[in-house]
Structures are given as structure tokens and as C-alpha cells.
């Protein structure tokens, strides 16, 4: 417990951590301030007009669907001047099944609508926290290995796995705590902005469940990335090892490898990219299109989906593999 | 043997892709008994720091047996770590932390009362500057901080690797006084240093390592006595006449420009009597006693011998004339 307390204090006292927290608060403040400055509470007239337009859109969608069904029944013969497209399958026009549903916020100009903006804001926060976790995780152990902090600590507590485990545990606990606090404060702030200078939008259980799921998955991702940064820096004995490894991976594989795979016409090569799994995990699923494996003729669309389950498996395997390697190497390494 | 530190047959070889294989410690033995202030000497690269790192569990030994305060190292080191204070080579600290915070974190991690921090800062002369960042410290101040970190636990055994590094003459004297006072209070001290005069002043026992092997060990005065060739320096007006008389008396004489060195004379009075009886009057007669520096240089700077590859520090093992055995005053030449 003393070791964790000491590590927590050491982590909190690091200037890089403090700088990253300041950047987080700054990014948060700037986003909130610009949102607040550029939004206004919609007047009753604006709301009524927006709701009227939504109703009009919905009515048009229903009419189109009805027209399609009538065509199928043969009630309305197609005339020469009817150029509007009707699909073979009328369910594609069924308003209840459509992915896009017109909402009031679509017609509220200059109004911050929480239900519309919460998800992109959350993605931004998760991205920042991932960067925060990776850099702090890598520099925390990297700087300690270089500054002699680890050696000093081992002279006091000559249990390598305990020391490294305490460092990783403290780091993950601190990052989780900060992420929970930051994301809660972030969402509450924008909720309040929507209440006082914007439009909250129609929030229902499905909305909150969807937001909560992305939030939870985002926090897991932040922890995985933090552990990954810590592990790579431990293996490479330096903060820059983690930065270099990620930069090399992105340039060589995500960019270069992707080009080579495209030239070689490797089917569904997005499945070989870590970024696809990160996206699939965070969003719940991710759709890709690649008709390379499709025969020349037929109904093959080339669409395929990565869901969060396999994405989590890949991310967990990678992170646990890196972490296990880091612990195994640290256990046997000569600290010279 | 029973001692506070026992090392038998320690071996360590480093393997590097770039630098290949390097034998750092090659069957080294060390015995430090309770209450000793034990000097640990050796040229750069002779294996001193590797030995201390292996003893403290920072480097994995390839072979050998080590115990610290009766606990086998490194396996049972955690059981006695609280009673051992150590600094190894040039200690490094996190530059942005103050000395106070550095020690406070170590105290927290080691379960030492934080009130002890002020005591040790005062003990090493850093009390007034304890709240400054370490990156602003001189090398000598960092060295004092390192010693403070070693003293924090009120150790029974203090292992200091080059504690006088970077210290000014006053600092060296303070360090000497500190070690003497610790020893007077029953702390066993193992100190490695290049400042041989300091070792001779502070230490009662000494072990000399060269090329990873022990070449001399025992009480300082006994080690010096082992190299005492009963020589004395003689100055007279008529050097050729004096040399002739001394040779005729069966003594070994080496002539120099303005003096003679006579060897094998346990009692210098023999020289003055021999010369005086023949009317040659001695102007100066000085017994030449070996100091630690001359012994150290003799033991560690010998040229490589035919068939013996030069290793580590480039020096060769010292052999007692005619015996082919290494000097070992604890065991009187057991190292074949």
C-alpha cells in the first residue's frame, strides 16, 4: 500500500503528467467556451418551425413509401412524367426502418444540441485520453528507467515484479480515475450548456444506453492503450521506444502495408489493420467494403463488418502479450 | 565463513550483439565482517560495480553464492533490504523532483517515517537546499543526496559505490567523518573508491579486484605489509663508495642519480652502521613503506602475461614471486 501511495505521488508530481492534465483542461475549456459562445437557446418560433419541418420530412417519407407500396400493388401505374426513383424493395423506404430519422435539431441553426453532439464530443475526449494514457504510461516508466528511479526503488524493494506491477497498477488506476472524472465532467458540462444555451434534444433510454456503451468502451480502450505504452517503453527501456514503435507501426503497416496489400489485391485487408479493431471496439461495429473476393456476377455486395467482440479479443491479446513480455523481460533484465 | 557480506565464486558475463561477450566478474570472492569499514578497490572496468549490482539483485549472476546479512542474495534480499543502505555507481535522480520529495517517496515506498527525511538531509549537509530541484544540483550534491537515500533506513550495512565522486575536498572530509561516525555506531560499511588515500584513511579492511578476480584481501596494514620489501632510501656524498660497501655487506642496492635504494633491510640501522663503520656518513636514511596506491597500481597495472589474454581492465593477476599464487591475506594465497 505504501508503495502504491508513493507511486501515485510520484506520478502526480511528474511535470509531464501535470502538463497533459493542463492540456486536457485547456482542450475541454476551449471546446466548452466556443460551444457556449456559438450557441443560443432556440426561441419558441424556431422550435415550432423546426418541428414543422421535421413533420413535413416525415410525411414526405411516408408518402414515398406509400407510393412504392401502391406501385407493388399495381394501384398506381407509372406515368411518363414520374421520374422519381423507387427501389425494387419498398422496405428500403419504410420510415420505421430507415437509419436516418429527421429530428428537430436538423433544423435548428446555431443551436448546440446535446443529443446530436454528445457522441462526437465523446469520441474526441476518448481520443485525447488515449493519447494522454499512452504518453503518460510510456514516459512514466521510460523516465524512471532512465533516471535511475527504478534502480533506487529496487534497492528499497528488491521485488521486481511487485515494483513493476505496482507501477502499472497505479498508472492504470490513476488514468481510469482521471478518465472517469474528465469524461463525467465533460458530458455534464455540455449537458448543462445544452440546457442553458442550446437544446438538449430528445433523450431517451436508447440514447443514454448508446452513449454509456461508447463511454465504457472508450474507457477500456484508454486503459488498454495506457498499458500498451507502458509495456513497450518497459521493453525498449525508454519513452521514445514506445513513440518510435507506434510511429513505425503506423507508417510501415497502416500506411505502407495497406498500400502493398491493395496492390497485391489481398482480400479484406482492413481486417489486418489494428486501427480497424480500435474503431470497431469503440463504435460497437465497423463496416468495410471490399469486393475483391466477390465473383464478377452475383449478389455479393463486398460489405463486411467487424464487431466489438472480435475487436476486444484482438486488443486484449495484443495488450496482454505486450504486458506479459514487458514483465518477463524486466524480471530477468540486468539493470546497469 | 560468516560475514555480513559473503561472495564466493561470483561470475558474470555480459553478452551484447554489438560488443560481443565480456567477462565482467570471473570467480570473485569477498568477505565483509560485521563492524568493518571495508574498502573495495579496482580499476575502471574491473568488475566492482557489477559485483555490487549483483549483490543487490540489479544484475543476474551467472554463477556463485552471495549472502547479505545472512540472507542469500538475490533470492532472499527482500527480507534484509530494509537493513541495507546502498548507492551504486553515479546515482541518478529525477531532475524535476526536489531532494526532499525524492527522499520522501523512497521513505513512503520503504515504510520509513517521513520525519527521517529532514534528519538525513541535515546529516549529509543538504538541509538548506533540500527543497530545490535536483536538476540544479552539482555532482557532489547529487552524491550527498544518494548517500542520504542510503542512510534513510538507518542501515546496519551501508554499501557505497564511489561516494566521494564529485565531492570537493571539504565534502570528501565530511564523507570520511560520516563513515567513521557510522562505523563507530556499529554500521558495517563497504565502500568502493578510486581515492586510495581516502580508503587508507577510512578503511580497516580492503579487497582489491582486477579483471573480475580478487587479487588481494585482508586488513589494510597486512595487505601493505605483504608488499613491504624492507627498502630504504639512502643519500650520501659518495654514492659509488656507499653502493660498493652495501653490496659487499650482502644487501641489494639500486643506484639512482642522487640516492640509493637498498632492499631487504628490515632494520635501517644496518645501513647506517655498515656505512658509518667505513667512514661514509649518511645524510638521509628513509624507510620506504608501501602505500595503498603503490600496492593497488602494482596489483592492477601489471602488464599482460604471455598466454594470458588481457581482459576487462587490462591488468594481470598478481602472483607472489616464485609461487604462482595470488596474494590473499585472508587465506594466505588460496587463489591458484
XYZ file of C-alpha atoms in Angstrom:
672
model
C 0.000 0.000 0.000
C 2.873 2.329 0.838
C 4.444 1.545 -2.496
C 1.237 2.403 -4.351
C 0.904 5.621 -2.361
C 4.465 6.556 -3.213
C 3.960 5.697 -6.870
C 0.749 7.701 -7.005
C 2.550 10.698 -5.552
C 5.440 10.200 -7.949
C 3.034 10.030 -10.894
C 1.115 13.107 -9.800
C 4.309 15.072 -9.226
C 5.629 14.473 -12.723
C 5.621 17.615 -14.817
C 4.693 15.788 -17.981
C 1.581 14.427 -16.304
C 0.740 17.876 -15.000
C 1.267 19.342 -18.469
C -1.022 16.732 -20.029
C -3.707 17.447 -17.438
C -3.415 21.164 -18.166
C -3.754 20.415 -21.899
C -6.808 18.280 -21.175
C -8.390 21.074 -19.148
C -7.460 23.596 -21.854
C -8.943 21.499 -24.655
C -12.007 20.967 -22.520
C -12.296 24.662 -21.700
C -11.787 25.842 -25.277
C -14.356 23.371 -26.620
C -16.876 24.287 -23.957
C -16.300 28.036 -24.352
C -16.607 28.012 -28.146
C -19.707 25.860 -27.907
C -21.227 28.183 -25.373
C -20.339 31.266 -27.428
C -21.707 29.908 -30.682
C -24.967 28.500 -29.354
C -28.226 30.032 -28.263
C -31.428 28.748 -26.744
C -33.916 28.242 -29.571
C -36.947 30.507 -29.449
C -40.428 29.077 -29.470
C -40.791 30.192 -33.083
C -37.508 28.450 -34.100
C -38.565 25.297 -32.348
C -42.032 25.331 -33.887
C -40.576 25.901 -37.357
C -38.029 23.107 -36.894
C -40.691 20.722 -35.639
C -42.904 21.673 -38.578
C -40.084 20.849 -40.998
C -39.444 17.525 -39.280
C -43.115 16.648 -39.561
C -43.040 17.638 -43.208
C -39.987 15.448 -43.852
C -41.611 12.503 -42.127
C -44.781 12.987 -44.095
C -42.781 13.036 -47.347
C -41.008 9.826 -46.362
C -44.302 8.140 -45.592
C -45.794 9.299 -48.883
C -42.854 7.928 -50.813
C -43.130 4.619 -49.012
C -46.869 4.507 -49.661
C -46.295 5.270 -53.314
C -43.825 2.401 -53.543
C -46.273 0.011 -51.887
C -49.023 1.201 -54.239
C -46.780 0.507 -57.197
C -46.238 -3.031 -55.912
C -49.999 -3.473 -55.579
C -50.461 -2.062 -59.089
C -52.773 0.653 -57.799
C -50.790 3.471 -59.368
C -49.341 2.857 -62.817
C -46.083 4.606 -63.502
C -46.551 7.598 -65.726
C -44.095 9.063 -68.151
C -43.551 12.154 -66.081
C -42.839 10.218 -62.911
C -39.065 10.274 -62.768
C -38.645 9.734 -59.035
C -36.700 6.609 -58.150
C -38.495 3.805 -56.408
C -36.419 0.812 -55.351
C -37.464 -2.746 -56.085
C -37.655 -3.411 -52.358
C -40.029 -0.937 -50.722
C -38.754 -1.736 -47.244
C -35.781 0.474 -48.106
C -38.204 3.408 -47.957
C -40.027 2.312 -44.824
C -39.611 5.273 -42.439
C -39.590 2.939 -39.453
C -36.645 1.015 -40.841
C -34.576 3.916 -42.103
C -31.296 4.632 -40.438
C -31.755 8.373 -40.746
C -34.690 9.896 -38.954
C -35.295 13.621 -39.231
C -35.071 15.352 -35.868
C -35.750 18.879 -34.676
C -32.017 19.573 -34.248
C -31.548 19.203 -38.007
C -33.390 22.484 -38.462
C -32.021 24.434 -35.548
C -29.270 26.610 -36.865
C -26.636 27.914 -34.413
C -28.022 25.795 -31.627
C -25.909 23.277 -29.731
C -27.959 20.107 -29.496
C -26.698 17.657 -26.905
C -28.153 14.515 -28.434
C -26.530 15.348 -31.783
C -23.117 16.430 -30.470
C -22.574 14.219 -27.442
C -21.215 11.275 -29.398
C -18.607 13.174 -31.472
C -17.576 15.075 -28.346
C -17.133 11.787 -26.519
C -15.046 10.364 -29.364
C -12.814 13.435 -29.172
C -12.417 13.023 -25.432
C -11.628 9.324 -25.745
C -9.036 10.104 -28.428
C -7.412 12.683 -26.159
C -7.460 10.320 -23.189
C -5.901 7.584 -25.325
C -3.084 9.955 -26.260
C -2.795 11.005 -22.629
C -2.704 7.422 -21.396
C -0.170 6.285 -23.967
C 2.233 9.172 -23.450
C 1.937 9.202 -19.674
C 2.225 5.410 -19.490
C 5.311 5.339 -21.691
C 7.042 8.309 -20.075
C 6.224 7.199 -16.542
C 8.250 4.004 -16.790
C 10.621 5.250 -19.508
C 11.787 8.217 -17.463
C 12.029 6.099 -14.332
C 14.191 3.520 -16.086
C 16.441 6.272 -17.399
C 16.595 8.487 -14.360
C 17.577 5.627 -12.073
C 14.264 5.799 -10.243
C 13.613 2.113 -10.806
C 17.061 1.148 -9.541
C 16.641 3.361 -6.477
C 13.292 1.780 -5.815
C 14.644 -1.739 -6.266
C 17.345 -1.025 -3.709
C 14.484 -0.410 -1.318
C 12.058 -3.026 -2.578
C 14.059 -5.722 -4.346
C 10.984 -7.411 -5.817
C 10.973 -6.594 -9.473
C 7.549 -7.889 -10.417
C 5.954 -6.229 -7.388
C 7.596 -2.918 -8.227
C 6.637 -3.051 -11.918
C 3.166 -4.318 -11.060
C 2.686 -1.521 -8.544
C 3.743 0.996 -11.153
C 1.392 -0.397 -13.799
C -1.474 -0.780 -11.334
C -1.025 2.749 -10.039
C -0.816 4.099 -13.559
C -3.968 2.301 -14.712
C -5.844 3.302 -11.566
C -4.817 6.931 -11.955
C -5.650 7.036 -15.669
C -9.005 5.365 -15.031
C -9.804 7.788 -12.223
C -8.838 10.791 -14.308
C -10.747 9.458 -17.348
C -13.876 8.852 -15.286
C -13.704 12.310 -13.766
C -12.845 14.055 -17.032
C -15.487 12.302 -19.091
C -18.185 12.794 -16.466
C -17.307 16.476 -16.097
C -17.130 16.803 -19.874
C -20.550 15.320 -20.563
C -22.194 17.092 -17.635
C -20.748 20.417 -18.798
C -22.106 20.004 -22.312
C -25.427 18.808 -20.935
C -25.608 21.992 -18.868
C -24.627 24.113 -21.908
C -27.417 22.465 -23.852
C -29.832 23.245 -21.048
C -28.907 26.896 -20.645
C -27.760 27.914 -24.103
C -28.802 25.204 -26.500
C -31.164 22.357 -26.981
C -30.886 19.071 -25.049
C -32.772 17.127 -27.698
C -34.982 14.177 -27.202
C -33.089 11.962 -24.769
C -34.450 8.512 -24.188
C -33.126 5.286 -22.691
C -31.710 4.138 -26.037
C -29.703 7.352 -26.365
C -28.242 7.090 -22.872
C -27.530 3.385 -23.326
C -25.711 4.066 -26.590
C -23.733 6.944 -25.065
C -22.936 4.868 -21.976
C -21.738 1.959 -24.106
C -19.347 4.169 -26.080
C -18.193 5.765 -22.843
C -17.491 2.402 -21.228
C -15.756 1.006 -24.296
C -13.792 4.246 -24.601
C -12.519 3.927 -21.037
C -11.474 0.316 -21.652
C -9.632 1.439 -24.767
C -7.864 4.193 -22.844
C -6.667 1.613 -20.292
C -5.506 -0.800 -22.990
C -3.559 1.918 -24.792
C -2.050 3.102 -21.492
C -0.906 -0.415 -20.641
C 0.449 -0.800 -24.181
C 2.520 2.392 -23.931
C 3.850 1.322 -20.536
C 4.726 -2.163 -21.801
C 6.516 -1.028 -24.961
C 8.534 1.578 -23.042
C 9.471 -1.101 -20.486
C 10.598 -3.468 -23.216
C 12.518 -0.705 -25.004
C 13.788 0.830 -21.724
C 12.873 4.306 -22.955
C 9.872 6.531 -23.566
C 10.964 7.070 -27.128
C 10.846 3.316 -27.730
C 7.075 3.435 -27.331
C 6.719 6.519 -29.508
C 9.030 5.033 -32.128
C 7.252 1.698 -32.127
C 3.862 3.309 -32.678
C 5.171 5.694 -35.338
C 6.920 2.816 -37.105
C 3.790 0.678 -36.944
C 1.588 3.442 -38.332
C 3.933 4.349 -41.161
C 5.138 0.880 -42.090
C 1.996 -1.144 -41.649
C -1.073 1.024 -41.513
C 0.189 3.173 -44.383
C 2.852 1.245 -46.301
C 1.406 -2.181 -45.616
C -2.053 -1.036 -46.643
C -0.721 0.215 -49.999
C 1.153 -3.038 -50.621
C -1.895 -5.121 -49.701
C -4.023 -3.071 -52.064
C -1.523 -3.555 -54.883
C -1.473 -7.276 -54.177
C -5.292 -7.216 -54.052
C -5.341 -9.007 -50.720
C -8.996 -9.518 -49.806
C -10.392 -7.647 -46.823
C -7.038 -6.268 -45.776
C -8.736 -3.864 -43.355
C -9.059 -6.892 -41.100
C -5.280 -6.901 -40.817
C -5.127 -3.337 -39.535
C -5.176 -2.606 -35.818
C -6.938 0.691 -36.418
C -9.977 -1.240 -37.742
C -10.266 -3.128 -34.465
C -9.869 0.033 -32.424
C -12.644 1.672 -34.411
C -14.855 -1.433 -34.234
C -14.411 -1.680 -30.482
C -15.112 1.975 -29.854
C -18.107 2.294 -32.186
C -19.509 -1.150 -31.441
C -19.041 -2.275 -35.017
C -17.376 -1.059 -38.170
C -18.403 -1.746 -41.734
C -15.966 -2.113 -44.600
C -16.352 -2.632 -48.295
C -14.100 -4.749 -50.434
C -15.390 -6.546 -53.499
C -12.107 -8.315 -54.218
C -13.426 -11.694 -53.040
C -16.740 -11.224 -54.935
C -17.307 -13.140 -58.140
C -17.798 -10.993 -61.280
C -21.526 -11.586 -61.262
C -23.928 -12.213 -58.438
C -25.420 -10.583 -55.393
C -22.168 -10.166 -53.452
C -22.002 -6.579 -52.170
C -18.490 -6.774 -50.765
C -19.667 -5.395 -47.425
C -18.334 -6.881 -44.217
C -18.422 -5.878 -40.599
C -16.080 -6.045 -37.617
C -17.976 -6.192 -34.346
C -16.798 -5.276 -30.862
C -16.379 -8.898 -29.719
C -13.536 -9.918 -32.026
C -12.155 -6.389 -31.765
C -11.900 -6.707 -27.985
C -10.278 -10.122 -28.322
C -7.594 -8.752 -30.647
C -6.941 -5.698 -28.464
C -6.797 -7.775 -25.271
C -4.469 -10.337 -26.816
C -2.135 -7.638 -28.083
C -2.054 -5.685 -24.833
C -1.727 -8.713 -22.583
C 1.007 -10.097 -24.845
C 2.963 -6.855 -24.674
C 2.458 -6.579 -20.917
C 3.500 -10.182 -20.295
C 6.606 -9.652 -22.441
C 7.434 -6.473 -20.525
C 7.167 -8.210 -17.144
C 9.150 -11.232 -18.331
C 11.954 -9.051 -19.696
C 12.017 -6.769 -16.683
C 12.232 -9.757 -14.355
C 15.395 -11.046 -15.995
C 16.985 -7.845 -17.203
C 20.331 -6.600 -15.935
C 19.859 -3.080 -14.662
C 23.194 -1.496 -15.469
C 32.925 -18.198 6.698
C 30.401 -15.929 8.359
C 30.103 -12.332 7.420
C 27.752 -9.500 6.745
C 28.572 -9.890 3.070
C 29.798 -13.162 1.646
C 30.519 -13.707 -2.009
C 32.007 -16.901 -3.356
C 32.884 -17.654 -6.946
C 30.781 -14.860 -8.434
C 30.744 -14.916 -12.209
C 29.048 -12.582 -14.616
C 29.436 -12.298 -18.355
C 27.642 -9.683 -20.399
C 26.539 -10.527 -23.896
C 25.915 -7.804 -26.415
C 25.163 -8.016 -30.112
C 27.394 -5.026 -30.788
C 30.154 -5.563 -28.242
C 30.083 -9.322 -28.056
C 30.867 -11.275 -24.903
C 32.539 -9.532 -21.975
C 33.575 -11.230 -18.772
C 32.918 -8.712 -16.006
C 33.385 -10.848 -12.904
C 35.281 -14.099 -13.001
C 35.073 -16.183 -9.843
C 35.249 -13.299 -7.398
C 35.236 -13.776 -3.623
C 34.521 -11.181 -0.961
C 34.054 -11.365 2.769
C 32.971 -8.376 4.831
C 32.552 -8.977 8.526
C 30.368 -7.077 10.960
C 31.704 -3.701 12.054
C 34.302 -3.458 9.310
C 34.831 -0.433 7.130
C 35.824 -2.392 4.089
C 37.406 -0.792 1.053
C 36.631 -2.299 -2.323
C 39.227 -1.288 -4.876
C 39.755 -1.937 -8.521
C 40.470 -0.093 -11.744
C 37.710 1.031 -14.063
C 36.028 -1.954 -15.624
C 37.484 -4.386 -13.126
C 34.051 -5.602 -12.006
C 33.450 -3.568 -8.832
C 30.119 -2.118 -9.796
C 28.951 -5.342 -11.431
C 29.751 -7.152 -8.186
C 27.793 -4.628 -6.129
C 24.892 -4.709 -8.600
C 24.815 -8.492 -8.491
C 24.894 -8.406 -4.707
C 21.952 -6.016 -4.674
C 19.928 -8.003 -7.195
C 20.233 -5.493 -10.039
C 22.304 -7.818 -12.200
C 21.786 -11.553 -12.509
C 24.895 -13.519 -11.633
C 25.804 -16.452 -13.866
C 27.305 -18.398 -11.013
C 28.417 -18.066 -7.425
C 26.983 -17.752 -3.955
C 26.156 -14.480 -2.246
C 24.695 -13.627 1.134
C 23.831 -10.288 2.662
C 23.216 -10.141 6.413
C 22.848 -13.902 6.339
C 20.212 -13.937 3.597
C 21.098 -15.458 0.272
C 21.113 -12.866 -2.485
C 19.261 -12.080 -4.570
C 16.527 -14.581 -3.633
C 16.076 -13.533 -0.006
C 17.228 -9.960 -0.444
C 13.737 -8.547 0.224
C 13.959 -9.932 3.771
C 17.002 -7.816 4.599
C 16.622 -4.887 2.199
C 15.295 -2.709 4.997
C 18.600 -3.093 6.831
C 20.828 -2.343 3.831
C 21.509 1.140 2.520
C 23.194 1.300 -0.846
C 24.237 3.573 -3.639
C 25.519 2.087 -6.837
C 27.763 3.989 -9.224
C 26.713 7.531 -10.111
C 23.212 7.618 -8.724
C 20.676 9.427 -10.818
C 17.556 11.118 -9.625
C 14.538 12.574 -11.290
C 15.668 16.119 -12.050
C 12.333 17.819 -11.562
C 11.837 16.469 -8.055
C 13.314 18.165 -5.049
C 15.687 16.240 -2.824
C 13.027 16.277 -0.140
C 10.395 14.798 -2.430
C 12.852 12.203 -3.757
C 13.624 11.001 -0.255
C 10.021 11.285 0.883
C 8.897 8.969 -1.929
C 11.600 6.464 -1.033
C 10.617 6.675 2.627
C 6.984 6.071 1.705
C 7.861 3.127 -0.512
C 10.097 1.629 2.144
C 7.827 2.229 5.104
C 10.274 4.610 6.783
C 8.851 7.532 8.803
C 8.875 10.663 6.635
C 10.302 12.625 9.579
C 13.572 10.813 8.880
C 13.982 12.747 5.620
C 14.935 16.001 7.346
C 17.377 14.151 9.573
C 19.317 12.590 6.714
C 19.279 15.789 4.675
C 20.895 17.522 7.626
C 23.301 14.625 8.090
C 24.666 14.999 4.542
C 24.617 18.802 4.578
C 21.668 19.337 2.265
C 19.136 20.568 4.764
C 19.055 24.143 3.485
C 18.811 23.093 -0.149
C 16.546 20.105 0.250
C 13.614 21.853 -1.361
C 15.458 22.724 -4.559
C 15.067 20.673 -7.706
C 17.719 18.005 -8.121
C 18.470 19.104 -11.684
C 20.047 22.234 -10.234
C 22.378 20.204 -8.030
C 26.090 19.795 -8.630
C 27.520 16.283 -8.920
C 28.705 16.495 -5.343
C 25.258 17.497 -4.108
C 23.697 14.610 -6.001
C 26.245 12.349 -4.357
C 25.237 13.672 -0.957
C 21.612 13.051 -1.841
C 22.475 9.496 -2.826
C 24.189 8.930 0.499
C 21.179 10.440 2.229
C 18.924 7.954 0.448
C 21.144 5.130 1.650
C 21.060 6.418 5.225
C 17.306 6.873 5.264
C 16.660 3.368 6.563
C 19.189 3.554 9.402
C 21.045 0.681 7.766
C 23.100 -1.955 9.516
C 25.054 -2.360 6.313
C 25.994 0.522 4.067
C 27.212 -0.161 0.527
C 28.666 2.903 -1.120
C 29.959 2.856 -4.660
C 32.287 5.789 -5.243
C 30.681 8.019 -2.605
C 33.336 10.702 -2.998
C 32.645 11.206 -6.713
C 32.275 14.888 -7.436
C 32.836 15.972 -3.869
C 35.150 18.882 -3.127
C 37.940 18.389 -0.555
C 35.713 19.594 2.268
C 32.982 17.236 1.082
C 35.422 14.340 0.979
C 36.449 15.094 4.552
C 32.786 15.272 5.615
C 32.106 11.964 3.895
C 35.098 10.456 5.702
C 33.854 11.757 9.049
C 30.361 10.476 8.280
C 31.630 6.991 7.517
C 33.770 6.972 10.635
C 30.846 8.029 12.764
C 28.613 5.384 11.181
C 31.243 2.748 11.766
C 31.618 3.913 15.354
C 27.900 3.327 15.755
C 28.254 -0.255 14.577
C 27.308 0.161 10.924
C 29.256 -2.105 8.602
C 30.441 -0.142 5.581
C 31.563 -1.467 2.209
C 32.956 1.385 0.192
C 34.404 1.343 -3.272
C 36.547 4.233 -4.340
C 39.345 5.358 -6.584
C 40.627 7.760 -3.962
C 43.084 5.357 -2.421
C 44.398 7.730 0.185
C 40.846 8.057 1.448
C 40.412 4.315 1.605
C 43.648 4.020 3.520
C 42.433 6.641 5.976
C 38.922 5.252 6.428
C 39.069 1.513 5.951
C 40.352 -1.176 8.217
C 39.974 -3.915 5.603
C 40.364 -3.936 1.875
C 39.651 -6.160 -1.109
C 41.230 -5.449 -4.459
C 39.636 -6.711 -7.636
C 41.258 -6.847 -11.027
C 39.868 -8.336 -14.220
C 36.919 -9.652 -12.272
C 39.003 -11.578 -9.744
C 40.168 -10.878 -6.236
C 43.865 -10.125 -6.221
C 44.275 -9.067 -2.609
C 42.187 -9.055 0.536
C 42.644 -8.573 4.238
C 43.436 -5.925 6.816
C 44.846 -2.808 5.190
C 48.065 -2.951 7.210
C 48.526 -6.628 6.373
C 47.995 -6.029 2.680
C 50.547 -3.241 2.803
C 52.943 -5.390 4.801
C 52.696 -8.048 2.120
C 54.252 -5.582 -0.275
C 56.848 -4.201 2.098
C 60.228 -5.058 0.570
C 62.112 -3.609 3.542
C 63.522 -0.877 1.384
C 65.103 2.365 2.392
C 66.351 5.385 0.593
C 69.928 6.414 1.305
C 71.661 9.690 0.476
C 75.399 10.050 0.968
C 78.109 12.248 -0.544
C 79.966 9.344 -2.136
C 77.341 7.205 -3.824
C 79.699 4.753 -5.646
C 81.605 4.034 -2.446
C 78.418 3.531 -0.455
C 76.976 1.196 -3.108
C 80.159 -0.824 -3.069
C 80.103 -1.165 0.736
C 76.438 -2.130 0.875
C 76.850 -4.719 -1.882
C 79.853 -6.117 -0.043
C 77.622 -6.435 3.027
C 75.269 -8.622 1.006
C 72.495 -6.092 0.545
C 70.555 -5.439 -2.671
C 71.186 -1.921 -3.917
C 69.650 0.037 -6.764
C 71.550 3.122 -7.786
C 69.877 6.385 -8.750
C 71.250 9.794 -9.744
C 71.318 11.244 -6.247
C 70.425 8.371 -3.967
C 70.438 4.637 -3.468
C 67.585 2.314 -2.700
C 68.563 -0.581 -0.504
C 66.269 -3.595 -0.377
C 65.915 -6.400 2.115
C 66.745 -4.276 5.150
C 64.236 -4.883 7.931
C 66.226 -2.594 10.204
C 67.548 0.636 8.591
C 70.192 0.819 11.298
C 72.021 -1.910 9.372
C 72.649 0.587 6.574
C 73.899 3.400 8.777
C 76.112 1.006 10.748
C 77.583 -0.586 7.613
C 78.410 2.762 6.072
C 79.430 4.522 9.283
C 81.968 1.812 10.165
C 83.700 2.593 6.871
C 83.624 6.360 7.334
C 80.791 7.046 4.923
C 78.334 9.323 6.662
C 74.641 9.046 5.884
C 72.910 12.346 5.065
C 69.418 10.821 4.701
C 68.007 7.423 5.546
C 64.274 6.957 4.857
C 62.434 3.648 5.182
C 60.241 3.150 2.076
C 56.879 1.802 3.150
C 54.281 0.878 0.505
C 51.043 2.826 0.499
C 47.751 1.585 -0.827
C 48.210 3.425 -4.086
C 51.504 1.729 -4.893
C 50.087 -1.658 -3.920
C 46.969 -1.028 -5.968
C 48.975 0.004 -9.011
C 51.292 -2.910 -8.649
C 48.409 -5.338 -8.379
C 46.322 -3.932 -11.151
C 48.671 -2.367 -13.648
C 50.944 -5.299 -14.289
C 51.458 -5.944 -17.981
C 49.632 -8.804 -19.604
C 51.500 -12.054 -19.308
C 52.283 -14.341 -22.221
C 49.412 -16.709 -22.795
C 47.112 -14.745 -20.515
C 44.630 -12.750 -22.557
C 44.046 -9.218 -21.361
C 40.537 -8.819 -20.061
C 38.215 -6.229 -18.627
C 40.610 -3.659 -17.195
C 43.725 -4.782 -18.988
C 45.622 -5.670 -15.827
C 47.022 -9.044 -14.988
C 46.578 -11.172 -11.892
C 49.276 -10.622 -9.337
C 51.349 -13.607 -8.436
C 53.567 -13.985 -5.450
C 57.108 -14.298 -6.727
C 58.019 -17.895 -7.253
C 54.688 -19.309 -6.112
C 52.335 -18.555 -8.997
C 49.666 -17.858 -6.379
C 47.606 -14.753 -5.962
C 48.060 -12.577 -2.911
C 45.282 -13.252 -0.433
C 45.935 -12.222 3.106
C 42.711 -13.614 4.497
C 43.513 -17.064 3.281
C 47.191 -16.610 2.553
C 47.197 -17.372 -1.112
C 44.465 -19.837 -1.847
C 43.666 -18.429 -5.280
C 45.656 -20.552 -7.647
